[in-house]
Amino acid sequence: MNEENLSAGDILAWYVLAGVDETLGELPFGKEISEAGQPVVQVMQKPAEVVRPVGLSVQPLQESEEGRRPATTELAQATINACKNARELCQQAQSLDELKALVEGFEGCALKLTATRTVFGYGSPHPKLVLVGEAPGADEDRAGIPFVGRSGHLLDLILKAAGFDREKDCYITNVLPWRPPGNRTPTTAEVAVCLPFLRRQIELASPEAVILLGGSAANALLENEEPISRMRGKWLEYQTGDGRKIPAIATFHPAYLLRNAAQKAKIWSDFLRLRKKIS
Ligand code: URA
């Protein structure tokens, strides 16, 4: 087939084969578009351009003596403002429903631009357990509910086998309420901006125990950099913003178990330890 004869469908199929399966914006990067909407000149992406989360109010920064501040400084300032904004919103929310509405209206995290839905926590508002994963995947992004894909089904089986009812006993959530494009690892800034929402969910749900599914959730909430293999297998403690100490368990993420079935015995022993303490 001659290149010029390629249809839009052929090109799309080629993109999918090459792994390009996410739309990140309406315009291509590194191209200039004429007023008529035609790409006209191919240019290098401007190095100093700041990609700023939409709707974020960024305080004007003092210009340094040498001229403009580097873009990274502006981005860091935008992240600091977004974190502050998230913390203030959290203080306004006196129930999980109120917090959900505030998170849905929050514009301080650019992940919202590429996600289909906001995936807020789901389950009992007065649960025995709060379970925390990393971020929604493709299935959760479509459904708007955490842990409904393959990992979610495995989690349901584990909970049931340990004698917990997902709907009655659990509130399930993630560090991030928006899916990172292509399931990439969340950045430190994205985690920092969204963390106040997670911490407030735990405060409002006030569970008997917190279950941290995987290293990312455990590192974010326990504020450490320990590998999950060193954190699991014992009782830990999570401290809420208002000073309450809640027993916590860090264990493997169900997605890891789908790839490493040999580790299932370990997550099972973690849930049995949990069952002994929380009946
Ligand atoms: N993995 C997660 O960490 N969270 C989900 O909601 C689904 C998969």
PDB file of N, CA and C and ligand atoms in Angstrom, residues 133-137 140 146-147 151 174 253, ligand 1:
ATOM      1  N   GLY A 133      -5.824   1.776  47.257  1.00  0.00           N
ATOM      2  CA  GLY A 133      -4.950   1.395  46.139  1.00  0.00           C
ATOM      3  C   GLY A 133      -4.213   2.621  45.628  1.00  0.00           C
ATOM      4  N   GLU A 134      -3.568   2.462  44.467  1.00  0.00           N
ATOM      5  CA  GLU A 134      -2.751   3.564  43.945  1.00  0.00           C
ATOM      6  C   GLU A 134      -3.587   4.552  43.121  1.00  0.00           C
ATOM      7  N   ALA A 135      -4.201   4.061  42.060  1.00  0.00           N
ATOM      8  CA  ALA A 135      -4.923   4.941  41.141  1.00  0.00           C
ATOM      9  C   ALA A 135      -5.860   4.102  40.286  1.00  0.00           C
ATOM     10  N   PRO A 136      -6.927   4.703  39.774  1.00  0.00           N
ATOM     11  CA  PRO A 136      -7.834   3.937  38.915  1.00  0.00           C
ATOM     12  C   PRO A 136      -7.128   3.446  37.655  1.00  0.00           C
ATOM     13  N   GLY A 137      -7.546   2.276  37.176  1.00  0.00           N
ATOM     14  CA  GLY A 137      -7.090   1.785  35.872  1.00  0.00           C
ATOM     15  C   GLY A 137      -8.171   2.083  34.831  1.00  0.00           C
ATOM     16  N   GLU A 140     -11.833   1.196  35.927  1.00  0.00           N
ATOM     17  CA  GLU A 140     -12.346   2.110  36.969  1.00  0.00           C
ATOM     18  C   GLU A 140     -12.630   3.483  36.359  1.00  0.00           C
ATOM     19  N   PRO A 146     -13.820   2.558  42.202  1.00  0.00           N
ATOM     20  CA  PRO A 146     -12.514   1.910  42.353  1.00  0.00           C
ATOM     21  C   PRO A 146     -12.591   0.380  42.376  1.00  0.00           C
ATOM     22  N   PHE A 147     -11.543  -0.248  41.913  1.00  0.00           N
ATOM     23  CA  PHE A 147     -11.375  -1.704  41.972  1.00  0.00           C
ATOM     24  C   PHE A 147     -12.575  -2.478  41.411  1.00  0.00           C
ATOM     25  N   SER A 151      -8.111  -6.663  39.082  1.00  0.00           N
ATOM     26  CA  SER A 151      -7.577  -6.574  40.462  1.00  0.00           C
ATOM     27  C   SER A 151      -8.719  -6.515  41.456  1.00  0.00           C
ATOM     28  N   ASN A 174      -8.510   5.208  46.441  1.00  0.00           N
ATOM     29  CA  ASN A 174      -7.168   5.240  45.864  1.00  0.00           C
ATOM     30  C   ASN A 174      -6.439   6.497  46.298  1.00  0.00           C
ATOM     31  N   HIS A 253      -0.341  -5.413  46.374  1.00  0.00           N
ATOM     32  CA  HIS A 253      -1.455  -4.960  45.535  1.00  0.00           C
ATOM     33  C   HIS A 253      -1.998  -6.171  44.764  1.00  0.00           C
TER      34      HIS A 253
HETATM   35  N1  URA B   1      -5.637  -0.545  40.861  1.00  0.00           N
HETATM   36  C1  URA B   1      -5.721   0.410  41.825  1.00  0.00           C
HETATM   37  O1  URA B   1      -4.740   0.719  42.498  1.00  0.00           O
HETATM   38  N2  URA B   1      -6.896   0.977  42.020  1.00  0.00           N
HETATM   39  C2  URA B   1      -7.973   0.667  41.326  1.00  0.00           C
HETATM   40  O2  URA B   1      -9.017   1.249  41.584  1.00  0.00           O
HETATM   41  C3  URA B   1      -7.866  -0.331  40.351  1.00  0.00           C
HETATM   42  C4  URA B   1      -6.688  -0.917  40.130  1.00  0.00           C
END
